Coordinates of C-alpha atoms and ligand atoms in Angstrom, one line a residue:
Chain A
M1 CA 0.0 0.0 0.0
I2 CA 2.9 2.3 0.9
S3 CA 6.2 1.6 -0.7
V4 CA 9.2 3.8 0.1
K5 CA 12.3 3.1 -1.9
H6 CA 15.8 4.4 -1.3
V7 CA 14.6 7.7 0.0
F8 CA 17.2 10.3 1.0
K9 CA 16.5 13.6 2.5
T10 CA 19.1 16.3 3.3
F11 CA 18.4 19.7 4.8
G12 CA 20.7 22.6 4.1
A13 CA 23.5 22.9 1.7
A14 CA 26.8 21.2 1.3
A15 CA 29.0 21.4 4.4
A16 CA 26.2 22.2 6.9
A17 CA 23.8 19.6 5.4
T18 CA 21.9 17.3 7.8
T19 CA 20.9 13.9 6.4
A20 CA 17.5 13.3 7.9
L21 CA 16.7 10.2 5.9
D22 CA 19.5 8.0 4.7
D23 CA 18.5 5.4 2.2
V24 CA 15.2 4.5 3.7
S25 CA 13.1 1.7 2.2
L26 CA 9.8 0.7 3.7
E27 CA 6.8 -1.5 2.8
V28 CA 3.5 -1.1 4.5
A29 CA 0.9 -3.7 3.5
R30 CA -2.8 -2.9 2.9
G31 CA -4.9 -2.9 6.0
E32 CA -2.1 -3.1 8.5
I33 CA -1.0 -0.7 11.3
F34 CA 2.7 0.0 10.9
G35 CA 4.6 1.8 13.6
V36 CA 7.9 3.6 13.2
I37 CA 9.8 4.2 16.3
G38 CA 13.0 6.0 17.0
Q39 CA 14.7 8.6 19.2
S40 CA 14.1 12.3 18.9
G41 CA 15.8 13.6 15.8
A42 CA 15.9 10.1 14.2
G43 CA 14.0 11.4 11.2
K44 CA 10.6 10.0 12.0
S45 CA 8.6 13.2 11.2
T46 CA 10.7 13.7 8.0
L47 CA 9.9 10.2 7.0
I48 CA 6.1 10.5 7.5
R49 CA 6.0 13.9 5.8
A50 CA 7.8 12.4 2.9
I51 CA 5.0 10.0 2.4
N52 CA 2.4 12.6 1.4
L53 CA 5.3 14.8 0.1
L54 CA 4.8 17.6 2.5
E55 CA 8.6 17.1 2.5
R56 CA 9.8 16.2 -0.9
P57 CA 12.6 13.6 -0.7
S58 CA 16.0 14.6 -2.1
S59 CA 16.0 11.3 -4.0
G60 CA 14.1 8.0 -4.0
T61 CA 10.5 7.1 -4.7
V62 CA 7.3 7.1 -2.7
T63 CA 4.5 4.9 -4.0
V64 CA 1.1 5.0 -2.4
D65 CA -1.7 2.7 -3.6
G66 CA 0.1 2.0 -6.9
E67 CA 0.7 5.6 -7.7
E68 CA 4.2 7.0 -7.6
L69 CA 3.7 10.3 -5.8
T70 CA 7.2 11.5 -6.5
R71 CA 6.4 11.7 -10.2
L72 CA 3.1 13.5 -10.0
S73 CA 2.5 17.1 -11.1
P74 CA 1.4 19.5 -8.3
D75 CA -2.3 19.1 -9.4
Q76 CA -2.1 15.3 -9.5
L77 CA -0.4 15.3 -6.1
R78 CA -3.2 17.4 -4.5
L79 CA -5.7 14.8 -5.7
A80 CA -3.5 12.0 -4.5
R81 CA -3.3 13.6 -1.1
R82 CA -7.0 13.3 -0.6
K83 CA -6.5 9.6 -0.3
I84 CA -4.0 10.1 2.5
G85 CA -5.3 11.4 5.8
M86 CA -2.9 12.9 8.3
V87 CA -3.1 13.4 12.0
F88 CA -0.7 15.8 13.8
Q89 CA 0.8 15.8 17.2
H90 CA -0.5 19.3 18.0
F91 CA -3.8 18.6 16.3
N92 CA -3.5 21.6 13.9
L93 CA -7.2 22.4 14.1
L94 CA -8.5 25.8 12.8
A95 CA -9.3 27.8 15.9
G96 CA -12.0 29.7 14.0
R97 CA -14.0 26.7 13.0
T98 CA -16.1 24.4 15.1
A99 CA -15.4 20.7 15.4
Q100 CA -17.8 20.1 12.5
G101 CA -16.3 23.0 10.5
N102 CA -12.9 21.4 10.9
V103 CA -14.1 18.1 9.8
E104 CA -15.8 19.7 6.8
L105 CA -12.5 21.4 5.7
G106 CA -11.3 18.6 3.6
L107 CA -14.7 18.1 2.0
E108 CA -14.9 21.7 1.1
I109 CA -11.4 21.5 -0.4
A110 CA -12.6 18.5 -2.4
G111 CA -15.7 20.5 -3.6
V112 CA -18.3 18.4 -1.8
G113 CA -21.7 20.1 -1.6
G114 CA -23.1 21.6 1.6
T115 CA -25.7 19.0 2.4
E116 CA -23.5 16.1 1.8
R117 CA -20.7 17.8 3.8
R118 CA -22.9 18.2 6.8
R119 CA -24.2 14.6 6.6
R120 CA -20.7 13.2 6.2
S121 CA -19.1 15.3 8.9
L122 CA -21.8 14.4 11.5
E123 CA -21.5 10.8 10.6
I124 CA -17.7 10.8 11.1
L125 CA -17.9 12.8 14.3
D126 CA -20.3 10.2 15.5
L127 CA -17.8 7.5 14.6
V128 CA -15.1 9.2 16.7
G129 CA -17.6 9.6 19.6
L130 CA -18.0 13.4 19.3
A131 CA -21.5 13.7 18.0
D132 CA -22.4 16.0 20.9
K133 CA -19.4 18.3 20.3
A134 CA -20.1 19.2 16.7
G135 CA -20.7 22.8 17.5
A136 CA -17.7 23.3 19.9
Y137 CA -14.7 25.3 19.0
P138 CA -11.3 23.7 19.5
A139 CA -10.6 26.0 22.5
E140 CA -13.5 24.3 24.2
L141 CA -12.3 20.8 23.7
S142 CA -9.9 18.7 25.7
G143 CA -6.7 17.3 24.1
G144 CA -8.2 13.9 23.5
Q145 CA -11.3 15.5 22.0
K146 CA -9.2 17.7 19.7
Q147 CA -7.3 14.7 18.5
R148 CA -10.6 12.9 17.8
V149 CA -11.6 15.9 15.7
G150 CA -8.2 15.7 14.0
I151 CA -8.8 12.0 13.2
A152 CA -12.3 12.8 12.0
R153 CA -11.0 15.5 9.7
S154 CA -8.4 13.2 8.2
L155 CA -11.0 10.5 7.7
A156 CA -13.9 12.5 6.3
G157 CA -12.7 12.2 2.7
N158 CA -12.5 8.4 3.0
P159 CA -8.8 8.1 2.6
K160 CA -7.2 4.7 2.1
I161 CA -4.3 5.6 4.4
L162 CA -3.9 7.4 7.7
L163 CA -0.6 8.9 8.6
S164 CA -0.1 9.8 12.2
D165 CA 2.9 11.8 13.5
E166 CA 3.0 11.4 17.3
A167 CA -0.8 11.7 17.5
T168 CA -0.9 10.7 21.1
S169 CA 2.3 12.2 22.4
A170 CA 0.6 15.3 23.8
L171 CA -2.0 13.1 25.6
D172 CA -2.1 11.4 28.9
P173 CA -1.8 7.6 29.0
E174 CA -5.5 6.9 29.4
T175 CA -6.5 9.3 26.5
T176 CA -3.7 7.7 24.5
R177 CA -5.3 4.3 24.9
S178 CA -8.7 5.5 23.9
I179 CA -7.3 7.2 20.8
L180 CA -5.3 4.1 19.8
D181 CA -8.3 1.9 20.3
L182 CA -10.3 4.3 18.1
V183 CA -7.6 4.0 15.4
K184 CA -7.6 0.3 15.7
T185 CA -11.4 0.1 15.5
I186 CA -11.4 2.2 12.3
N187 CA -8.5 0.1 10.9
V188 CA -10.6 -3.0 11.4
Q189 CA -13.9 -1.5 10.3
V190 CA -12.9 0.2 7.1
G191 CA -9.7 -1.7 6.4
L192 CA -7.7 1.5 6.7
T193 CA -3.9 1.3 6.4
V194 CA -2.2 3.2 9.1
L195 CA 1.4 4.4 9.3
L196 CA 2.1 5.8 12.7
I197 CA 5.1 7.5 14.2
T198 CA 5.8 7.3 17.9
H199 CA 8.6 7.2 20.4
E200 CA 6.5 5.2 22.8
M201 CA 6.9 1.5 22.7
D202 CA 3.5 1.1 24.4
V203 CA 1.8 2.5 21.3
V204 CA 3.5 -0.1 19.1
K205 CA 2.6 -2.9 21.5
R206 CA -1.0 -1.8 21.7
V207 CA -1.9 -1.5 18.0
C208 CA 0.8 -2.2 15.6
D209 CA 1.0 -5.2 13.3
S210 CA 4.4 -4.3 12.0
A211 CA 7.1 -1.9 13.0
A212 CA 10.3 -0.3 11.9
M213 CA 13.1 1.2 13.9
L214 CA 14.7 4.4 12.7
E215 CA 18.0 5.6 13.9
H216 CA 20.0 8.5 12.5
G217 CA 17.9 8.5 9.4
R218 CA 18.4 4.8 8.8
I219 CA 16.0 1.9 9.2
L220 CA 17.6 -0.6 11.5
E221 CA 14.9 -3.3 11.5
Q222 CA 11.5 -3.7 10.1
G223 CA 8.9 -6.4 9.9
S224 CA 5.8 -7.8 11.6
I225 CA 5.9 -7.7 15.3
V226 CA 5.7 -11.4 15.6
S227 CA 8.6 -11.9 13.2
L228 CA 10.6 -9.3 15.0
I229 CA 10.0 -11.0 18.3
S230 CA 11.1 -14.3 16.9
T231 CA 14.3 -12.8 15.4
P232 CA 17.2 -13.6 17.7
G233 CA 19.0 -10.4 18.7
S234 CA 16.3 -8.1 17.5
R235 CA 16.8 -4.7 19.0
L236 CA 13.2 -3.8 18.4
A237 CA 12.0 -6.9 20.2
H238 CA 14.3 -6.1 23.1
E239 CA 13.1 -2.6 23.3
L240 CA 9.5 -3.7 23.1
F241 CA 10.0 -6.4 25.8
P242 CA 12.9 -5.4 28.0
L243 CA 13.9 -8.2 30.4
G244 CA 15.3 -7.6 33.9
E245 CA 19.0 -8.0 34.4
I246 CA 19.3 -10.5 37.2
A247 CA 22.7 -12.2 37.3
P248 CA 22.6 -16.0 37.0
H249 CA 24.8 -18.4 39.0
P250 CA 28.0 -19.5 37.3
G251 CA 27.8 -22.8 35.7
N252 CA 24.1 -22.6 35.0
T253 CA 22.4 -22.3 31.7
V254 CA 20.4 -19.2 30.7
I255 CA 17.8 -19.5 28.0
E256 CA 15.3 -17.0 26.5
I257 CA 12.0 -18.3 25.4
T258 CA 9.9 -16.2 23.1
F259 CA 6.1 -16.9 23.1
S260 CA 3.6 -15.8 20.6
G261 CA 0.1 -16.8 19.8
G262 CA -1.3 -19.8 21.6
S263 CA 1.9 -20.9 23.3
A264 CA 1.6 -17.9 25.7
D265 CA -1.4 -19.5 27.3
R266 CA 0.3 -22.8 28.2
P267 CA 2.0 -23.2 31.6
V268 CA 5.3 -24.0 29.9
I269 CA 7.6 -23.3 32.9
A270 CA 5.6 -25.3 35.4
Q271 CA 5.5 -28.2 32.9
L272 CA 9.3 -28.0 32.5
A273 CA 9.8 -28.0 36.2
R274 CA 7.5 -31.0 36.6
S275 CA 8.6 -33.2 33.7
Y276 CA 12.3 -32.8 34.3
G277 CA 12.4 -32.0 38.0
L278 CA 14.4 -28.9 37.3
D279 CA 14.7 -25.9 39.7
V280 CA 13.9 -23.3 37.1
S281 CA 14.4 -19.7 38.1
I282 CA 12.9 -16.9 36.2
L283 CA 15.4 -14.1 35.7
G284 CA 13.1 -11.9 33.8
A285 CA 9.8 -12.1 32.0
V286 CA 7.3 -10.1 30.1
V287 CA 4.1 -10.9 28.4
E288 CA 2.2 -8.5 26.3
T289 CA -0.9 -8.4 24.2
I290 CA 0.0 -7.4 20.7
G291 CA -2.8 -6.9 18.1
G292 CA -5.0 -9.1 20.3
N293 CA -2.4 -11.9 20.5
Q294 CA -0.3 -12.6 23.5
A295 CA 3.4 -12.5 23.0
G296 CA 6.4 -12.2 25.2
R297 CA 9.7 -13.6 26.3
T298 CA 11.1 -15.1 29.5
R299 CA 14.6 -15.5 30.6
L300 CA 15.1 -18.6 32.6
E301 CA 18.0 -20.1 34.5
L302 CA 18.4 -23.8 34.4
P303 CA 20.8 -25.6 36.7
G304 CA 23.7 -27.2 34.9
T305 CA 25.5 -26.7 31.6
P306 CA 23.7 -26.3 28.3
L307 CA 24.7 -29.8 27.4
A308 CA 23.0 -31.2 30.5
N309 CA 19.9 -29.3 29.6
A310 CA 19.8 -30.5 26.0
A311 CA 16.7 -32.6 26.6
P312 CA 14.4 -30.0 28.2
I313 CA 15.5 -27.4 25.6
A314 CA 14.7 -29.8 22.8
D315 CA 11.3 -30.4 24.4
L316 CA 10.5 -26.7 24.5
R317 CA 11.5 -26.3 20.9
G318 CA 9.3 -29.3 20.1
Q319 CA 6.4 -27.4 21.5
G320 CA 7.0 -24.7 18.8
L321 CA 8.6 -22.2 21.2
L322 CA 11.6 -20.1 20.1
V323 CA 14.4 -20.9 22.5
E324 CA 17.7 -19.0 22.5
I325 CA 20.6 -20.2 24.6
V326 CA 21.8 -16.9 25.9
G327 CA 24.8 -18.6 27.5
D328 CA 25.9 -20.4 30.6
G329 CA 26.3 -18.5 33.8
A330 CA 30.1 -18.5 33.7
A331 CA 30.2 -17.1 30.1
M332 CA 27.8 -14.4 31.0
E333 CA 29.8 -13.4 34.0
G334 CA 32.9 -13.4 31.8
A335 CA 31.2 -11.2 29.2
R336 CA 30.1 -8.8 31.9
A337 CA 33.6 -8.5 33.4
Chain B
M1 CA -14.2 86.2 13.5
I2 CA -17.5 84.4 14.0
D3 CA -19.8 85.6 16.7
P4 CA -21.4 82.7 18.6
T5 CA -24.2 84.9 19.8
A6 CA -25.2 85.9 16.2
P7 CA -28.5 84.5 15.0
G8 CA -28.1 81.3 13.1
F9 CA -24.7 80.5 14.5
W10 CA -25.7 77.2 16.0
S11 CA -27.7 76.0 13.1
G12 CA -24.9 77.0 10.8
L13 CA -22.4 75.2 13.0
F14 CA -24.6 72.1 12.9
Q15 CA -24.9 72.3 9.1
V16 CA -21.2 72.7 8.6
L17 CA -20.3 69.8 10.9
L18 CA -22.9 67.6 9.3
V19 CA -21.5 68.2 5.9
G20 CA -17.9 67.9 7.2
T21 CA -18.7 64.6 8.9
G22 CA -20.4 63.3 5.8
E23 CA -17.4 64.2 3.7
T24 CA -15.0 62.7 6.1
L25 CA -16.9 59.4 6.3
Y26 CA -17.2 59.3 2.5
M27 CA -13.5 59.9 2.0
V28 CA -12.4 57.5 4.7
G29 CA -15.0 54.9 3.7
V30 CA -14.0 54.7 0.1
A31 CA -10.3 54.9 0.9
V32 CA -10.8 52.0 3.3
L33 CA -12.5 50.0 0.7
F34 CA -9.6 50.4 -1.7
T35 CA -7.1 49.9 1.0
V36 CA -8.6 46.5 1.8
L37 CA -9.1 45.5 -1.8
V38 CA -5.4 46.2 -2.6
G39 CA -3.7 46.0 0.7
L40 CA -5.0 42.5 1.7
P41 CA -3.7 40.7 -1.5
L42 CA -0.5 42.8 -1.3
G43 CA 0.1 41.7 2.3
I44 CA -0.6 38.1 1.4
L45 CA 1.7 38.2 -1.6
L46 CA 4.4 39.9 0.6
V47 CA 4.4 36.9 2.9
G48 CA 3.7 34.3 0.2
T49 CA 6.6 35.2 -2.0
E50 CA 9.1 34.9 0.8
R51 CA 11.3 31.8 0.9
G52 CA 9.3 28.8 1.8
G53 CA 6.1 30.7 1.3
L54 CA 3.0 29.6 -0.6
F55 CA 3.9 31.6 -3.7
E56 CA 7.6 31.3 -3.6
A57 CA 7.5 29.9 -7.0
P58 CA 4.6 31.3 -9.0
F59 CA 3.8 29.2 -12.1
G60 CA 6.6 26.9 -10.9
Y61 CA 9.1 29.6 -11.5
R62 CA 11.2 30.4 -8.4
P63 CA 13.1 33.5 -9.5
L64 CA 9.7 35.1 -10.4
G65 CA 8.7 34.8 -6.8
R66 CA 11.9 36.4 -5.6
V67 CA 11.5 39.3 -8.1
I68 CA 7.8 39.9 -7.0
N69 CA 8.9 39.9 -3.4
R70 CA 11.7 42.4 -4.0
V71 CA 9.4 44.7 -5.9
L72 CA 6.6 44.6 -3.4
E73 CA 9.0 45.2 -0.5
F74 CA 10.4 48.2 -2.4
V75 CA 6.9 49.6 -3.2
V76 CA 5.7 49.1 0.4
N77 CA 8.8 50.7 2.0
L78 CA 8.6 53.6 -0.4
G79 CA 4.9 54.2 0.3
R80 CA 5.5 54.0 4.0
S81 CA 8.5 56.3 4.1
V82 CA 7.3 59.3 2.1
P83 CA 5.7 61.9 4.4
F84 CA 2.0 62.2 3.7
I85 CA 2.1 66.0 2.9
I86 CA 4.7 65.3 0.2
L87 CA 2.9 62.3 -1.1
M88 CA -0.3 64.3 -1.4
V89 CA 1.4 66.9 -3.5
A90 CA 3.4 64.5 -5.5
L91 CA 0.3 62.5 -6.4
I92 CA -1.6 65.6 -7.8
P93 CA -1.0 64.6 -11.4
F94 CA -2.0 61.1 -10.8
T95 CA -5.1 62.2 -8.9
R96 CA -6.1 64.5 -11.7
L97 CA -5.7 61.6 -14.1
V98 CA -7.9 59.3 -12.1
V99 CA -10.5 61.6 -10.7
G100 CA -10.3 64.5 -13.1
T101 CA -9.5 67.1 -10.4
F102 CA -7.3 67.3 -7.4
I103 CA -9.7 69.3 -5.2
G104 CA -12.5 68.0 -3.1
S105 CA -13.3 64.8 -1.2
T106 CA -13.3 62.4 -4.1
A107 CA -9.9 63.6 -5.1
A108 CA -8.7 63.2 -1.6
I109 CA -9.5 59.5 -1.6
V110 CA -6.5 58.9 -3.9
P111 CA -3.7 60.0 -1.6
L112 CA -5.5 58.5 1.4
A113 CA -5.7 55.1 -0.2
V114 CA -2.1 55.3 -1.5
V115 CA -0.8 56.1 2.0
A116 CA -3.0 53.5 3.7
I117 CA -2.4 50.5 1.3
P118 CA 1.3 49.9 2.2
F119 CA 0.5 50.5 5.9
F120 CA -2.3 47.9 5.9
A121 CA -0.2 45.5 3.8
R122 CA 2.3 45.4 6.6
M123 CA -0.4 44.8 9.1
V124 CA -1.7 41.9 6.9
E125 CA 1.8 40.6 6.7
I126 CA 2.2 40.5 10.4
A127 CA -1.2 38.9 10.9
I128 CA -0.7 36.2 8.3
K129 CA 2.8 35.4 9.7
E130 CA 1.1 34.7 13.1
V131 CA -0.9 31.8 11.6
D132 CA 0.6 28.5 12.7
S133 CA 2.4 26.8 9.8
G134 CA 0.9 23.5 11.1
L135 CA -2.5 24.7 9.9
V136 CA -1.2 25.3 6.4
E137 CA 0.3 21.8 6.5
A138 CA -3.0 20.3 7.6
A139 CA -4.8 22.0 4.7
E140 CA -2.0 20.8 2.3
S141 CA -2.3 17.3 3.6
L142 CA -6.0 17.5 2.7
G143 CA -5.1 18.5 -0.9
A144 CA -5.8 22.2 -0.7
T145 CA -4.7 24.5 -3.5
R146 CA -2.8 27.7 -2.6
W147 CA -5.8 29.8 -3.0
Q148 CA -7.9 27.5 -0.8
I149 CA -5.2 27.8 1.8
V150 CA -5.4 31.6 1.6
A151 CA -9.2 31.6 1.7
K152 CA -9.9 28.9 4.2
V153 CA -6.9 29.0 6.5
L154 CA -4.7 32.1 6.3
V155 CA -7.4 34.8 6.2
P156 CA -10.0 33.2 8.5
E157 CA -7.4 32.3 11.1
S158 CA -5.9 35.7 11.2
L159 CA -9.2 37.5 11.0
S160 CA -9.2 39.1 14.5
T161 CA -5.7 40.3 14.0
L162 CA -6.6 41.6 10.6
I163 CA -9.6 43.5 12.0
L164 CA -7.5 45.1 14.7
G165 CA -4.9 46.0 12.1
L166 CA -7.6 47.5 9.8
S167 CA -8.9 49.6 12.7
T168 CA -5.4 51.0 13.3
T169 CA -5.2 51.7 9.6
V170 CA -8.6 53.4 9.5
T171 CA -7.6 55.6 12.5
S172 CA -4.6 56.8 10.6
I173 CA -6.7 57.3 7.4
I174 CA -9.0 59.5 9.6
N175 CA -6.0 61.5 10.8
F176 CA -4.7 61.9 7.2
S177 CA -8.2 62.9 6.0
A178 CA -8.0 65.9 8.3
M179 CA -4.7 66.8 6.8
V180 CA -6.3 66.6 3.3
G181 CA -8.8 69.2 4.5
T182 CA -6.0 71.7 4.7
V183 CA -5.6 71.6 0.9
A184 CA -9.3 71.9 0.1
G185 CA -10.0 68.2 0.4
G186 CA -13.2 68.8 2.4
G187 CA -14.3 67.0 5.5
L188 CA -13.9 67.8 9.2
G189 CA -10.3 68.8 8.6
Q190 CA -11.4 71.6 6.3
V191 CA -14.0 72.7 8.8
A192 CA -11.3 73.0 11.5
I193 CA -9.1 75.0 9.1
Q194 CA -11.7 77.3 7.6
Y195 CA -13.7 78.1 10.7
G196 CA -11.5 77.2 13.6
Y197 CA -8.2 78.5 12.3
Q198 CA -8.9 81.1 9.7
R199 CA -11.9 82.6 11.5
Y200 CA -10.9 82.0 15.0
S201 CA -13.9 79.9 16.0
T202 CA -12.9 77.9 19.0
I203 CA -16.3 76.3 19.1
H204 CA -15.8 74.9 15.6
M205 CA -12.3 73.6 16.5
V206 CA -13.5 71.9 19.7
A207 CA -16.5 70.4 17.9
V208 CA -14.3 68.9 15.2
I209 CA -12.0 67.4 17.7
I210 CA -14.9 65.9 19.7
L211 CA -16.4 64.5 16.5
I212 CA -13.2 62.9 15.3
F213 CA -12.6 61.5 18.7
I214 CA -16.1 60.0 18.8
I215 CA -15.7 58.5 15.3
V216 CA -12.4 56.9 16.4
M217 CA -13.9 55.6 19.6
I218 CA -16.8 54.0 17.8
L219 CA -14.4 52.5 15.3
Q220 CA -12.1 51.0 18.0
G221 CA -15.1 49.7 20.0
L222 CA -16.5 48.0 16.9
A223 CA -13.1 46.6 15.9
T224 CA -12.5 45.2 19.4
W225 CA -16.0 43.7 19.5
L226 CA -15.6 42.1 16.0
A227 CA -12.1 40.9 16.8
R228 CA -13.4 39.1 19.9
R229 CA -16.3 37.8 18.0
F230 CA -14.1 36.1 15.5
S231 CA -11.5 34.9 17.9
H232 CA -12.1 31.5 19.3
R233 CA -8.9 31.1 21.1
G234 CA -10.6 30.7 24.4
R235 CA -8.7 33.4 26.2
P236 CA -10.2 34.1 29.6
T237 CA -12.9 36.7 29.0
R238 CA -12.1 40.0 30.6
S239 CA -14.6 41.6 32.9
R240 CA -17.1 43.9 31.1
A241 CA -15.8 47.0 32.8
T242 CA -12.4 46.9 31.0
V243 CA -14.0 46.4 27.6
P244 CA -14.0 49.6 25.6
T245 CA -17.6 50.2 24.7
A246 CA -18.9 52.0 21.7
I247 CA -20.6 54.9 23.3
Ligands
ATP401 N1 13.0 21.8 7.9 C1 14.2 21.4 8.4 N2 15.3 22.0 8.2 C2 16.5 21.6 8.6 N3 16.7 20.5 9.3 C3 15.6 19.7 9.6 C4 14.3 20.1 9.1 N4 13.4 19.2 9.6 C5 14.1 18.3 10.2 N5 15.4 18.6 10.2 C6 16.5 17.8 10.8 O1 16.3 16.5 10.4 C7 16.5 15.6 11.5 C8 15.3 14.7 11.7 O2 14.2 15.5 12.2 P1 12.8 14.9 12.5 O3 11.9 16.0 12.8 O4 12.4 14.1 11.3 O5 13.0 14.0 13.8 P2 12.0 13.2 14.6 O6 12.5 11.8 14.6 O7 10.6 13.4 14.2 O8 12.2 13.8 16.1 P3 11.2 14.0 17.2 O9 10.9 12.7 17.9 O10 11.9 15.0 18.2 O11 9.9 14.7 16.6 C9 16.9 16.4 12.7 O12 18.3 16.4 12.8 C10 16.4 17.8 12.3 O13 17.2 18.8 12.9
MG402 MG1 8.9 14.4 15.0

């Protein structure tokens, strides 16, 4: 649905130039919620703005719904933008228009007639749960309500894609959750493709199907959350599910088990302890619900060397679990020293 | 010297003031009309043709935007720096060309508009620059054309600042209109000169001052009220007592 290929973006000239995007390529599938995370200054905003060409890439191509935006004339680009809704961190609502007036803006721009505009704007305000605030000015709305108006405005023209740049960063955790749930609902109901930018891992965990990690203008990793979790050494997975750092005893084996889907429900550790009579200690564990599925990882300490634990590890793998041998206690101690 | 105790003095005064006020309102009104018609687009272009502005590359041609910007800057600065008295005289041939004469209230409209347009253009520039660039981006993301951005975002969102700027502009047009009276431009200024100065009638002078003051007060009150009416920024409303009222 969105295909970004070898995009570079530099600001400023020659010596003083900043490379905000450095050979970024990205694929967002139809109907998924794709999260881009990264530190402040990583280039996240530049990336999302490059998708509807608010920021024209220095080089590379952006294709949305089969149309290569980077090749369009200004007039064609304007039409293409109507298929791409955008939600902003600071809402960017017109202070002089009511909630309904703001939602109607895009429809006015598209030349939709008055009656249809009112019908559609009220319908979409109802969808975001603001039917009773249609006549309120932005100054009379809370942050969460403003963002709902922002979402309603971006959706009024029936876009196929929603771009969201830190849409929840100015909101408190509870409001953030309700906004994310709204985005998820719409994503499911209308099959909207969503690309969202955030620096909050919680946002990715709550709604994203896929994610990419951006650092210094480069994509470090990208893929579906499930595949990232099952990728050994994935930084994104470790950032999403940080494990505690409890030091194991020397000579013992440390393993990390990654759960996803159904395996998260099974009492794996208890079974392990029962079947093999092992004194399993849990060094760290985390279980999260991602896109309605449970996923997580656990770091376990098993007494004895990896060789001695070959049977239980094979058993775990046999159950379809992803098991990494992080090391034996001595090796880890050595690595730490 | 006019004798206030002479029969018919007060009705004469009333008549003169009525005509003077009418002429002043006519001159100022028409001048304001032209000022808005020309000054508003001028101010918008002044901001728009700057680097990164909406019209930085008219017809896709960047140097053209730069040239337009330079020319407008020059014209506005020139218009603002020439003293009104000199401008008025310098414009006589132009006024004669446009109106056919350079005497009277209609002729006075020309220098008034010419002095007010660059002034108001600067006010427009300031007001438009205050509009959050995020709002322009929001409209762009919805596929707005440049003119739609001007009409639906820039002007409406700066409306209260524009109204206040216009009121300041109108106040100075009123001031200048009195100056026009000194060279037979009519209006309250001419009343003050003819009767108050040349015929030593203090009563005429005071009456003119009071009338102009009242006009300016009404104008300011109206502007403040309108500006508040169009501002939905949710500032804490001030208590009624501090609000300048019309009368
Ligand atoms: N218009 C611009 N002119 C010059 N440099 C810019 C511009 N926009 C962004 N940059 C630079 O590009 C880099 C990436 O900025 P960007 O806003 O994309 O970061 P970000 O990941 O969105 O950060 P944050 O989380 O703080 O919003 C930064 O170094 C920034 O200074
Ligand atoms: Mg940003």
